[in-house]
Each structure stands twice: as C-alpha cells, then as structure tokens.
Coordinates of C-alpha atoms in Angstrom, one line a residue:
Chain O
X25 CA 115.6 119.4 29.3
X26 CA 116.3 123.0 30.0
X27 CA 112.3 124.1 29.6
X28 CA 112.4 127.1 32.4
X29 CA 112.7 130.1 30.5
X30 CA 110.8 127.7 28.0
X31 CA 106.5 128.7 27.3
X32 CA 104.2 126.2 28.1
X33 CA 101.7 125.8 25.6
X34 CA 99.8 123.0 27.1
X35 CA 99.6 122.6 31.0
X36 CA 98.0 119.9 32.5
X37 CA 97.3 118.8 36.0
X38 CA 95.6 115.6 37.7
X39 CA 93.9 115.2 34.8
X40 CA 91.1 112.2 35.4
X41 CA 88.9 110.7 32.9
X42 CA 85.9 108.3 33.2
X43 CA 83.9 106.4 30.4
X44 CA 81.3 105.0 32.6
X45 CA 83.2 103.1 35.4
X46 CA 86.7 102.4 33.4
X47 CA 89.4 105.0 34.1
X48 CA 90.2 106.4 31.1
X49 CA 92.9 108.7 32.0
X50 CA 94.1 108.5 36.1
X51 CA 96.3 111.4 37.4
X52 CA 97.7 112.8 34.3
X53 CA 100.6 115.5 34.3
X54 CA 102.3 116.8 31.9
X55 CA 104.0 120.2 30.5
X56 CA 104.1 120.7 26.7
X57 CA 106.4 123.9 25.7
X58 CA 106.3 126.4 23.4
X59 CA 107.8 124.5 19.6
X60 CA 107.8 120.8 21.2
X61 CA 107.3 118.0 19.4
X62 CA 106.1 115.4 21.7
X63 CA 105.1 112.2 20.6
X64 CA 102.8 109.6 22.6
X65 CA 103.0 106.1 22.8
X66 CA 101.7 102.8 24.4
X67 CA 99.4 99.7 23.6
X68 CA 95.8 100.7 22.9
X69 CA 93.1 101.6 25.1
X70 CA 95.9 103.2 27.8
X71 CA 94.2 106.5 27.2
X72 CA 96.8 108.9 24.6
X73 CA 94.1 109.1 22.7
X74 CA 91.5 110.2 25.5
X75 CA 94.7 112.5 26.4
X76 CA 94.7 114.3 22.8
X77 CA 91.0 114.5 22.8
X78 CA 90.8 116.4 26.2
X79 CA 93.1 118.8 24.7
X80 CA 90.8 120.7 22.9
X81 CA 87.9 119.1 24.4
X82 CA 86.9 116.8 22.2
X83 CA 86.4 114.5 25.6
X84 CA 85.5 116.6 28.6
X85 CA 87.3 115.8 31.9
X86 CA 86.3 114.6 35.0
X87 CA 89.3 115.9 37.3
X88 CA 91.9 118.3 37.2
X89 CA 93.2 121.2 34.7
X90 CA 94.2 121.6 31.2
X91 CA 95.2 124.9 30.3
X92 CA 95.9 125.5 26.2
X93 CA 97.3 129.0 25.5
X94 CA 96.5 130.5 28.7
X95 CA 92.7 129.7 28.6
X96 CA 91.8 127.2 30.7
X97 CA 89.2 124.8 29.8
X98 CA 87.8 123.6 32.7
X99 CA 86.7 127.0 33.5
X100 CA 82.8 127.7 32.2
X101 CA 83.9 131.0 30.9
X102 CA 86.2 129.9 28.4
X103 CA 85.0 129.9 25.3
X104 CA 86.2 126.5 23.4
X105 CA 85.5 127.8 19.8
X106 CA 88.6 130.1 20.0
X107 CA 90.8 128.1 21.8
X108 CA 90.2 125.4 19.1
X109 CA 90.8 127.8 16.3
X110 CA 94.6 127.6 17.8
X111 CA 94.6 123.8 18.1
X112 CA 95.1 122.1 14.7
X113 CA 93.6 118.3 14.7
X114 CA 94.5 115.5 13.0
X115 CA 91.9 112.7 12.7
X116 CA 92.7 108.5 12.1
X117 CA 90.1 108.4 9.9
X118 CA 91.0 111.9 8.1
X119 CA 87.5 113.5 8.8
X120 CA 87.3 115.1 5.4
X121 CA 83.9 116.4 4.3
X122 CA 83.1 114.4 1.7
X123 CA 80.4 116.9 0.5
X124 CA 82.4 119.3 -0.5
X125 CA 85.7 119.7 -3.0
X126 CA 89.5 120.2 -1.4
X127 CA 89.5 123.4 -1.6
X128 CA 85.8 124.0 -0.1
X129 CA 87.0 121.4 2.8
X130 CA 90.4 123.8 3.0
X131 CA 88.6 127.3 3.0
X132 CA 85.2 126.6 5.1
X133 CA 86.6 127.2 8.2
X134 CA 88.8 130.1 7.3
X135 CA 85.6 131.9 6.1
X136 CA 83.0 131.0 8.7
X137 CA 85.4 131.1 11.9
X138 CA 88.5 133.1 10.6
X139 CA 86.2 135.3 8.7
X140 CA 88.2 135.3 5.4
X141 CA 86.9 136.6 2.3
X142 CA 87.1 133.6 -0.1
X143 CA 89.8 135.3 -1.8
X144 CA 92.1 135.2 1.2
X145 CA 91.6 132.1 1.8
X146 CA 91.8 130.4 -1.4
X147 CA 95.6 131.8 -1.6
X148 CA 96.0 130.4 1.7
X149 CA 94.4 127.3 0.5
X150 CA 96.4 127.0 -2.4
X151 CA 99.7 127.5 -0.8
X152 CA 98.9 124.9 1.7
X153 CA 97.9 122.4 -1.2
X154 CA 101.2 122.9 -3.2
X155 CA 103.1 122.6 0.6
X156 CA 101.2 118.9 1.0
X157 CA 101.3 117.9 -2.8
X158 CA 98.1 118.2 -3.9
X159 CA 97.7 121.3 -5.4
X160 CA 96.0 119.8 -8.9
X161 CA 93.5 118.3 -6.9
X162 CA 91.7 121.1 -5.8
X163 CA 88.3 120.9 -6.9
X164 CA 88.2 117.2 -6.9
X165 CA 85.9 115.3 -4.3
X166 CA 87.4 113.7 -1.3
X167 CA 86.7 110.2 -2.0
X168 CA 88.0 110.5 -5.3
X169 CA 91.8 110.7 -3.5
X170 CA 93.7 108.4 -1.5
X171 CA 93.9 107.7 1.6
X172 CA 96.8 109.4 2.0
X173 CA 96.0 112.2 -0.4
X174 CA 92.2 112.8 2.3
X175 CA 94.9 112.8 4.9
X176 CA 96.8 115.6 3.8
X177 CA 93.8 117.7 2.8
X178 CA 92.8 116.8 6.6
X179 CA 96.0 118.2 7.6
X180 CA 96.5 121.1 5.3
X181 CA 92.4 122.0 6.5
X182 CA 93.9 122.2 10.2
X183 CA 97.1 124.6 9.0
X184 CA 94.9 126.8 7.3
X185 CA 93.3 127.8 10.5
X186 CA 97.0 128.7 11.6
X187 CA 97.3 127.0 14.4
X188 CA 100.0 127.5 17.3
X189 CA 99.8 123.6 18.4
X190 CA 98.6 121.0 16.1
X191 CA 97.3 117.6 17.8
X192 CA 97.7 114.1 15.8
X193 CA 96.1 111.0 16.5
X194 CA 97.1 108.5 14.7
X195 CA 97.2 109.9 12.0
X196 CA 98.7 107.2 9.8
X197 CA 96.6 104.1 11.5
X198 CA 94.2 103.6 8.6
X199 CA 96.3 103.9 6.0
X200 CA 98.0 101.5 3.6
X201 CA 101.4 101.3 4.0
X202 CA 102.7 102.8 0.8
X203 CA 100.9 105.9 1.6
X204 CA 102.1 106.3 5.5
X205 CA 105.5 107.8 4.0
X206 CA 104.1 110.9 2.0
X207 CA 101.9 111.9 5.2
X208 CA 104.8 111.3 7.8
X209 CA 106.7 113.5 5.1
X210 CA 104.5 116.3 5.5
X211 CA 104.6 116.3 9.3
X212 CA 107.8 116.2 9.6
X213 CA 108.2 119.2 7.0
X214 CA 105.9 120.9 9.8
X215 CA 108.3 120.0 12.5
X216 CA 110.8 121.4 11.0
X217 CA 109.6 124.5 11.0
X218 CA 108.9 124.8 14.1
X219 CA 104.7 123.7 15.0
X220 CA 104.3 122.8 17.9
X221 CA 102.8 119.3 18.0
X222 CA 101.6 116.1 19.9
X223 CA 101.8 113.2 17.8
X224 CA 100.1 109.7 18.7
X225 CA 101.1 107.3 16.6
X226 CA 102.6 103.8 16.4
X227 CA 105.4 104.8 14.0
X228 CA 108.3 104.4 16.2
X229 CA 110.7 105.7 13.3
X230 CA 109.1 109.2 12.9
X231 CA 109.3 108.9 16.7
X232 CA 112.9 108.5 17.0
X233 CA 113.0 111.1 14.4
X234 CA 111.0 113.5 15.3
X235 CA 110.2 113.8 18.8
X236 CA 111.8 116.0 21.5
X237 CA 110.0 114.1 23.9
X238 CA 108.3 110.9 23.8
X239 CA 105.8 109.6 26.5
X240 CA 104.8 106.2 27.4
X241 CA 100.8 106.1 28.8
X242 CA 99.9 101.8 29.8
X243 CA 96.4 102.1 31.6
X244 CA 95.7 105.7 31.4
X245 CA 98.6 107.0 32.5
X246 CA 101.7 107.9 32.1
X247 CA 104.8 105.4 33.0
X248 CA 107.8 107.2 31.8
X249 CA 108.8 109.9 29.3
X250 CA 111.9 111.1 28.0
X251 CA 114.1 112.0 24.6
X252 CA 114.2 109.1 22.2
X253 CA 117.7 108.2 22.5
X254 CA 117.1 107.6 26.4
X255 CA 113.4 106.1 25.5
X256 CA 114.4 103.4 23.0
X257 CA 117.8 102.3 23.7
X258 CA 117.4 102.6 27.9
X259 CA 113.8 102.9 29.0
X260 CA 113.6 102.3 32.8
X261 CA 110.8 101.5 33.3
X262 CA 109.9 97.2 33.2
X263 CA 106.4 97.8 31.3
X264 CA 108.1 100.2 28.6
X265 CA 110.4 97.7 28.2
X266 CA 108.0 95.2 27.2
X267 CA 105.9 97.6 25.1
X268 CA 108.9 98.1 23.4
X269 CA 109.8 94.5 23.4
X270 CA 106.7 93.5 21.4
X271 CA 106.2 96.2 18.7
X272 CA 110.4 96.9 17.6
Chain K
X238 CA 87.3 103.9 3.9
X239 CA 85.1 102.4 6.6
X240 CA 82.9 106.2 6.7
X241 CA 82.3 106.4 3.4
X242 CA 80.0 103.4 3.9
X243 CA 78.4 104.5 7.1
X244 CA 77.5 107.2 5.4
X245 CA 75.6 106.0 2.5
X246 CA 73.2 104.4 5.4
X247 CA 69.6 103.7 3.9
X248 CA 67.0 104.7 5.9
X249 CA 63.9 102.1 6.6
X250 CA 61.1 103.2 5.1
X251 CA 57.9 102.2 7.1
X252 CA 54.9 104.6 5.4
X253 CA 53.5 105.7 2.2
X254 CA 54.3 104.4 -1.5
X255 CA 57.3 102.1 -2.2
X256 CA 59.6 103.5 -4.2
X257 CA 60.8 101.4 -7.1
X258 CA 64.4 100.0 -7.0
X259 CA 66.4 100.2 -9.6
X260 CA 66.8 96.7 -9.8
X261 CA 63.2 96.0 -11.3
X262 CA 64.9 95.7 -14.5
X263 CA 62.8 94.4 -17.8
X264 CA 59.5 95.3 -19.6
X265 CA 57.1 93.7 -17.2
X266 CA 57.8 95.4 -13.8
X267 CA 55.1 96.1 -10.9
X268 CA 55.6 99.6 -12.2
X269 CA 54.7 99.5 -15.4
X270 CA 52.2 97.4 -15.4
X271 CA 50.6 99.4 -12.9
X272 CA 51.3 102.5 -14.5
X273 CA 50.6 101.8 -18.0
X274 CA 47.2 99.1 -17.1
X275 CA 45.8 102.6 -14.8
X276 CA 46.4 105.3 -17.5
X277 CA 45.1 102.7 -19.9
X278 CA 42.2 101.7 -18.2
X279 CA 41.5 105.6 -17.6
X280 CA 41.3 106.9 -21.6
X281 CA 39.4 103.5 -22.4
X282 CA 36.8 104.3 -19.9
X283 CA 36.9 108.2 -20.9
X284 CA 36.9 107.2 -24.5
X285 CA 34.7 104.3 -25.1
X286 CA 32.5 104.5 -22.4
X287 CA 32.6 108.6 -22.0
X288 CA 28.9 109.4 -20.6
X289 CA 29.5 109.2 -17.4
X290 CA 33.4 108.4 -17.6
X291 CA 34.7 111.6 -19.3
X292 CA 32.3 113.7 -17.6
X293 CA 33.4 112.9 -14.0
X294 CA 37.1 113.2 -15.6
X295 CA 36.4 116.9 -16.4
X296 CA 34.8 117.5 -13.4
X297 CA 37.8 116.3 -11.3
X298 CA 40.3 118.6 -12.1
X299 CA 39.8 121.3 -9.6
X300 CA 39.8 119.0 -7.0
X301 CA 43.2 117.7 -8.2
X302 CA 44.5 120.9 -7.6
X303 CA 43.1 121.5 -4.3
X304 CA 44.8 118.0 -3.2
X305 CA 48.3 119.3 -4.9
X306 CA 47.9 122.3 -2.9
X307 CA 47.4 120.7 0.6
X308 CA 49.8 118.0 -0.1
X309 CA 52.7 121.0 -1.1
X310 CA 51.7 123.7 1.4
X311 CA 51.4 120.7 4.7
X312 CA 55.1 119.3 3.3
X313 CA 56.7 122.5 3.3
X314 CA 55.2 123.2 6.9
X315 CA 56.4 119.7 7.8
X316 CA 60.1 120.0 6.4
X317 CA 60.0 123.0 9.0
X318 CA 58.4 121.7 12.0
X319 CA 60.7 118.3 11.1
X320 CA 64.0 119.8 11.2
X321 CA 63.2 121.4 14.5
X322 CA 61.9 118.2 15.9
X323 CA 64.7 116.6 14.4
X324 CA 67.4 118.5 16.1
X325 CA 65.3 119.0 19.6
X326 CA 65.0 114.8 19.3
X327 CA 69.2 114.9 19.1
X328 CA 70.0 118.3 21.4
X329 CA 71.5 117.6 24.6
X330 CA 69.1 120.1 26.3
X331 CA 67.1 118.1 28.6
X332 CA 63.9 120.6 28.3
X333 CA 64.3 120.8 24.1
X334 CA 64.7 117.3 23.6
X335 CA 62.1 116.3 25.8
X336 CA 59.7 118.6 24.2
X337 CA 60.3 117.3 20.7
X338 CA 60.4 113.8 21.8
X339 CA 57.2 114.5 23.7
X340 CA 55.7 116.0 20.6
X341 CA 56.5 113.0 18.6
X342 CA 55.3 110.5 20.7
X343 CA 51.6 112.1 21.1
X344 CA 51.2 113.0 17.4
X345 CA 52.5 109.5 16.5
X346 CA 50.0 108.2 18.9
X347 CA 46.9 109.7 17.6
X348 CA 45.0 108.8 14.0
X349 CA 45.4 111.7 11.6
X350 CA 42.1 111.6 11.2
X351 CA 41.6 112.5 14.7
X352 CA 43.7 115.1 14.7
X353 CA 41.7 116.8 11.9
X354 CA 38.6 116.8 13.5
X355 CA 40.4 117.9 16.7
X356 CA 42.1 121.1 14.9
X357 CA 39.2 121.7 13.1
X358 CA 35.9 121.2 15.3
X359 CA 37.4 120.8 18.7
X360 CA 39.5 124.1 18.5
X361 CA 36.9 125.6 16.6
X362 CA 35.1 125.9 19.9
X363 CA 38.1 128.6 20.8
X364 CA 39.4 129.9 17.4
X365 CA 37.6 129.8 14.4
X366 CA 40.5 128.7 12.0
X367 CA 39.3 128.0 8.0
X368 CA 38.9 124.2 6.6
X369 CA 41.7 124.8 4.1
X370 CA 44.2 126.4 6.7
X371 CA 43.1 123.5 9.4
X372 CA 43.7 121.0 7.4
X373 CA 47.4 122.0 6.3
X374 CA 48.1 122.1 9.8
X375 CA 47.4 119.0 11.1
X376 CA 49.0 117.3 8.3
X377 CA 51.7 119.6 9.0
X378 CA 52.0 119.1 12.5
X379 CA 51.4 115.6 12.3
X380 CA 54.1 114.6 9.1
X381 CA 56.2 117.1 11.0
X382 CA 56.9 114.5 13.5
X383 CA 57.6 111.2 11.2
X384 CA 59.8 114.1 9.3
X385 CA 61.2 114.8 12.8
X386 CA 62.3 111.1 12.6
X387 CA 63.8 111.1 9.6
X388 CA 66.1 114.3 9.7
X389 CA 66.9 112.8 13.1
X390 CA 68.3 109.3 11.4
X391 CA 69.5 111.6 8.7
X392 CA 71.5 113.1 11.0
X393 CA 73.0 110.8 13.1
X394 CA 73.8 108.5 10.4
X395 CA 76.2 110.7 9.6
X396 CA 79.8 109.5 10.8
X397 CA 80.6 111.2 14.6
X398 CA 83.9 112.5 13.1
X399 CA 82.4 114.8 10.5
X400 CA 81.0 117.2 14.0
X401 CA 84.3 116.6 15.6
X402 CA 86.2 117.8 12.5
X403 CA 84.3 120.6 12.4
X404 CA 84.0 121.6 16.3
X405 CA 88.4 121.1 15.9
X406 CA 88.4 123.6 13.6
X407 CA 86.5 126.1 15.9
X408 CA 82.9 126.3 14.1
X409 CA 80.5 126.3 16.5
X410 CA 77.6 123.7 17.2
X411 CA 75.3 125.0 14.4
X412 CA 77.9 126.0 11.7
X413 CA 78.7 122.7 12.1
X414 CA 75.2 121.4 11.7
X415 CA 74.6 123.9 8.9
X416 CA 77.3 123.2 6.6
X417 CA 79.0 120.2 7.6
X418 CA 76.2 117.9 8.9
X419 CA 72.9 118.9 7.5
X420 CA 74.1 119.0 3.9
X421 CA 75.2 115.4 3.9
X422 CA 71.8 114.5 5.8
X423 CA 69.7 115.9 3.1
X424 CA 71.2 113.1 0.4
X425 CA 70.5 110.5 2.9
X426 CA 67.1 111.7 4.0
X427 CA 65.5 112.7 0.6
X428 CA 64.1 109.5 -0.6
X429 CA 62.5 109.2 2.7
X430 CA 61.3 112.6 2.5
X431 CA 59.8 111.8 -1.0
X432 CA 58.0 108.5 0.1
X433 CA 56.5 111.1 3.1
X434 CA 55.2 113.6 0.1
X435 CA 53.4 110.9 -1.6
X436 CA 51.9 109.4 1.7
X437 CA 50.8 112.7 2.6
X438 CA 49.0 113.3 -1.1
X439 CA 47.0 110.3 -0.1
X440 CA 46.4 111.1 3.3
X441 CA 45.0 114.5 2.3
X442 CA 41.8 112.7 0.9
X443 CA 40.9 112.7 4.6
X444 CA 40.6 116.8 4.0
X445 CA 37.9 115.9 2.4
X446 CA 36.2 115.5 5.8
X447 CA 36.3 118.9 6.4
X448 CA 34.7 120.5 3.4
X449 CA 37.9 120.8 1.7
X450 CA 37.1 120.4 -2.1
X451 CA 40.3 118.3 -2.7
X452 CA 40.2 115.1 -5.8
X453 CA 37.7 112.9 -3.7
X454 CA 35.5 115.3 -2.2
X455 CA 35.1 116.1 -5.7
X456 CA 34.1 112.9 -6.8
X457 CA 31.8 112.6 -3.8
X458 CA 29.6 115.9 -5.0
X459 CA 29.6 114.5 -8.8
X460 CA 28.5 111.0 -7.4
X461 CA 26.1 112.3 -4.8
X462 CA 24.2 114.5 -7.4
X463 CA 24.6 111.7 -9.7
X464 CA 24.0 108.2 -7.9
X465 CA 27.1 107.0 -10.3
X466 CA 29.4 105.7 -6.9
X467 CA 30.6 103.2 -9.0
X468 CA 32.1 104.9 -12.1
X469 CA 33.0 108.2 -9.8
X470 CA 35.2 106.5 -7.2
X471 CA 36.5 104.4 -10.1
X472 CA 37.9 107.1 -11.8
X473 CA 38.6 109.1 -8.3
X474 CA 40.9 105.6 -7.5
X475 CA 42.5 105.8 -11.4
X476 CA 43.9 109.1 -10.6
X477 CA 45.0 108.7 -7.1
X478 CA 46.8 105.8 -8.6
X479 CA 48.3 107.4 -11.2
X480 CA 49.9 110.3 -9.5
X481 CA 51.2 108.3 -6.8
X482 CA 52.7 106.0 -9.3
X483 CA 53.9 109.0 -11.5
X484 CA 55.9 110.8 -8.5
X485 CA 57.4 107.5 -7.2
X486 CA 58.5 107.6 -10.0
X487 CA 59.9 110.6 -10.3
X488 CA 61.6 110.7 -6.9
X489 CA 63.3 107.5 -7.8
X490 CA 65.1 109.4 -10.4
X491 CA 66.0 112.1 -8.7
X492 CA 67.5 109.6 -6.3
X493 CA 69.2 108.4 -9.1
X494 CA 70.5 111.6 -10.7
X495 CA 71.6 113.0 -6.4
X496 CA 73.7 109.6 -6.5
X497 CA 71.9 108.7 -3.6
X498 CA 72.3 105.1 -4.6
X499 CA 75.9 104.6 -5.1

C-alpha cells in the first residue's frame, strides 16, 4: 500500500494486554491511516476485540503505545474524554439508553460534551436519523425498535458526535439475520464517504467489500494482514488458512 | 435483548413491610383483610365503645404528625447520605470506598436503638444537639447506609455497556452517572426505597425514647395519666397498622404506574 505520504490516525506499538494471567493482546502493531477501512478478523477470544477496546480505552493497556489523533493515551496527561469525542463506537449489544427516546439517546452527548444548544443538535439528530432510516421514530423508546433499528440509533448516536474514526465491534453479532443487511447498509454508506473505521466483525462479505485492509489476530495477536483479494483467495499464512477454512 | 432483562433486576428486599405483589389477586387477600379488619376494628372501638376509645383517638393525632415528620425529614437525609455511600461503596478510590464501606459496616453493626441514645446522651456530653434534631439524624445516618446498599445494587445492576456507551461518547464519569446511569437506577431502586420509608416510620417509635412526642410516645402520656395500657396501645397498634398497610400500598402502585414491574 502506498501509505507514506498517507496520516496515521491510529498508531500502535507493542501493545500488551493482561486479564489476570491470560495474554489478552501480545506484541501488537499496527498503523491505521487517515480514511482506512480496516476490518479485523479471527476466532473469538484472540483479542480484536481487547484491540478495539484499547483504542479509546475502554480496556487500559499493560505495555506499549497507542496513539489516536496525536494524543497519546498511555500518557497521564491526556485527557481521554476528548480524544473519545473523535472516536465513534459501535457496541454488539447496541448500548442504547433505554431511558430515554431516539432522539434524547441521539442529542445527549452533543449537548453535554459537544455543548450544543438542543436546537443544533436536534437538526443534526434529525439528519442523521433520515441518513439511517429511522427518522419517524424519533421520540419512540428504544426497546420499542428492532434490533436492528437500536443498532442504527447506536450508530447514528456515535456520528453525531462527528467523529474522525469510528470503531465497530461486532456490530451485527446479536442480531437476527434479516436485520444484519440494513445495518451493514448503513456502514457501508459511511465508508463510502470516506470515515475512517475499524470494523470487527464476522461478516466476511462486507469484508471483502469493504475493507482496505483486513487483519487476522489468533491468540492475541496478529498473524497476517493484507487487502481482501490477497487475504481470501491467497492468505499465507497456515492458521488463516484454517480460519478461513472453517467459517467460508 | 439479553440487557433489557438484566436490567429489570429485582432487588432483595430484607427489612421493613412487604410490599404486596400484584399477584394477590381476589377479594380475600392478606391486604385487605388486614387493612379493612384494622380500620374496622378501629371506628367499632371509637364508636361503640368511645369512652376511652375515641378519646385516646383524638388525643393521638399530634403525635401522628410528629412520627410523619421524623419519618420524611430522616428519609430525605438518608436518600442523601445513601447516594454518597452508594457511589463511595462502587468508586475505584481506595480511600472513598473504604470510607463508605467502613461506614456501612459499623452502622449496620450497631442497634438503632443504640445509636439514638449514643447521638443523643453520649454526644450530649460534647454538643448539646435537640431530641427532635438527634433523632432525625441517627435514623438518617443509620438508613443512610441500608440506602447506601441499595443505590449501590441499583447501580450496578445496571448493564456495564450503558457506562461504556456513555464514556465512548466522551461524557465524563459523572455525566455518565448523572444522566445515563442513575436515572435507570432510580426505577430499579424505588420499591426498595419505599419498603425503607415504611421501615423507618416504624422504627421512629424508638424516638419516643428520647422525649420526642411522636404516635406512641403519645399514647404512652394518655395511658400513663390514665392507667388504660390496654385500650391505648390498642389503638396506638391500629394506627401503626394502618398507615403501614395504607403506604404499602400506595408504593405498590406507584410501582405499578413507573412500570417497574414489566
């Protein structure tokens, strides 16, 4: 890939990880440039979603340096709270509040963080809604939608902070299957236009699709990455292979 | 979807009234039989037998409102000292959360009963704090840290996610707590919250101890002057009854109307 005179966006180095005594993440490297779509695969427990999580330190880290933006976490004097208002997230189990409507869910953090007035962001709301497909739902309650209807509030609620990297984690896992379409739609509208985002997911098709890069991680870390084409027709690596094997 | 049910946990309740389940269905429930046979049992005595029934009824009032006015005043202290206690019990700080945990274990340790006379005669050798305002207090402090408890299950029986989907979008530790988590607490914590309000209105007849002229200190001047201990704390028992019975009520439809039940 010709990434030199590309930004990085997310920079990490030697990154280690421990829950207790298990290695959740060993030795992990990896560049992430400026308008990259990268997805992450491999079986579960190897760690990509420990990976996402350290990425706007959701999981702390052990070892090593992750630097988002230019500010770099592992130093004390970083404040987080503004380096996650540019990092979008993208929960399995969509995270919604369920206390409040959509558009309460879609506007809360534009007001208390973004310091909105509630009229800025309701338009910003609203034109986020009609962009995921939900727009006549706006003062309904969470858990009167769909899974995949919570899912794209969840998503449209991270694009309202306007985000310059958005971070999925498996973001269609828990749905049913007739509703993993209309959210894959959605991000790959957003790829399209550019977001920067790491995607861990199981849907090899939106992979192939998508991705500029896709990485494998087996036992928290990473055995091989490149562009689909290389990655699913002529991985070299004998564990991708197998991976590959079981789930195609 | 799997949090939606996590969320609606129940919390134990392991003090004060029960409150009645909606599934008591039919005419002849423990309620109403207790309800209706007390009230009952109250005008029949007041009418029919109303020398000295109906003359310790009227002289009861006063008292009734000096127990309302502990029982309100020493909740509304609690629900403070509670919610701190609650989030010191769950902080990461070592210092805070040993504090509140510390705090929690004493005060659960020692009879609220002996707390009162601590507060009040003990400290009295130091400060010389009124009955009424010593009383509050240590019913204040002490429900303040079975409150602690609850805001503390209220709390964390709240799905891990909801704090994480907040913290993504870059609201600090207590906006999150403030708008995210607490609100969804409250729902789960207010029927314990109500079972604590009509524990402590029963618990407050210990005031009495300290010249406090709540319901039964009441009935213990009117018996006292008038050697009827029988017929006094008869009646002093009919209304305890019948307010506890009346806000258990009440609560449970609140419950009701907040959804808390789904």
């Amino acid at each position: 890939m010709s990434t030199n005179d590309r930004r990085v966006m997310v920079h990490i180095r030697n990154v280690d990880k421990y829950f207790g005594h298990l290695r959740a993440l060993t030795d992990v490297s990896l560049d992430i440039y400026d308008g990259e779509k990268v997805v992450v695969i491999g079986p579960s427990g190897s760690g990509k979603s420990t990976l996402l999580r350290s990425i706007n330190q959701l999981e702390t880290i052990d070892a090593g340096t992750i630097i988002v933006d230019g500010f770099n976490l592992t130093d004390p004097a970083t404040d987080i709270n503004k380096v996650r208002e540019e990092i979008g997230m993208v929960f399995q189990l969509f995270n919604v509040f369920p206390h409040k409507t959509v558009l309460e869910n879609i506007n809360l953090a534009q007001m208390l963080v973004r310091k909105r007035s509630r009229e800025e962001a309701t338009a910003i709301s609203m034109e986020l809604l009609n962009k995921v497909g939900i727009a006549e739902k706006i003062h309904q309650y969470p858990t009167k939608l769909s899974g995949g209807q919570q899912q794209r509030v969840a998503i449209a609620r991270a694009l309202a902070m306007k985000p310059k990297l958005m971070l999925f984690d498996e973001p269609t896992s828990a749905l049913d299957p007739e509703m993993i379409g209309e959210v894959l739609d959605v991000m790959k509208t957003l790829a399209r236009e550019g977001m920067t985002m790491i995607v861990v997911t199981h849907e090899m098709g939106f992979a192939r699709e998508v991705a500029d890069r896709v990485i494998f991680m087996d036992y928290g870390a990473i055995v091989e990455e490149g562009t689909p084409e290389h990655f699913f027709t002529n991985p070299t690596q004998e564990r991708t292979q197998t991976f590959l094997k079981q789930i195609l | 979807m799997p949090e939606e049910k996590q969320h609606r946990t129940v919390i134990a309740v392991t003090d004060g009234a029960s409150i009645p389940s909606r599934k008591d269905a039919g005419l002849f429930t423990a309620w109403r039989v207790s309800f209706v046979g007390s009230v009952a049992l109250l005008i029949y005595l007041s009418v029919f037998h109303s020398d000295p029934y109906f003359r310790i009824l009227k002289f009861l009032p006063d008292g009734i409102f000096i127990t309302f006015q502990v029982t309100v005043e020493a909740i509304l202290l609690a629900l403070i000292i509670g919610l701190f206690t609650g989030l010191g019990r769950i902080s990461k700080n070592k210092v805070i959360n040993g504090i509140a945990s510390v705090y929690v274990e004493v005060i659960r340790g020692i009879p609220l009963l002996v707390q009162l006379f601590y507060i009040y005669f003990a400290l009295g050798r130091f400060i010389n704090v009124p009955a009424m305002a010593s009383a509050v207090i240590a019913m204040a402090v002490c429900y303040g840290a079975y409150m602690g408890e609850i805001y503390r299950a209220g709390i964390e029986s709240i799905p891990k996610g909801q704090m994480e989907a907040a913290r993504s979008l870059g609201m600090s530790h207590s906006q999150a707590m403030l708008h995210v988590i607490l609100p969804q607490a409250f729902k789960t914590i207010l029927p314990p919250i109500g079972n604590e309000f009509v524990a402590l209105l029963k618990d407050s007849s210990l005031v009495s101890i300290l010249a406090v002229s709540d319901l039964l200190r009441r009935g213990r001047e009117f018996a006292s002057e008038t050697f009827t201990y029988f017929e006094t704390y008869t009646m002093v028992a009919l209304v305890y009854l019948i307010i506890t019975l009346f806000l258990s009520k009440l609560i449970s439809r609140m419950e009701e109307r907040l959804g808390v039940n789904q």
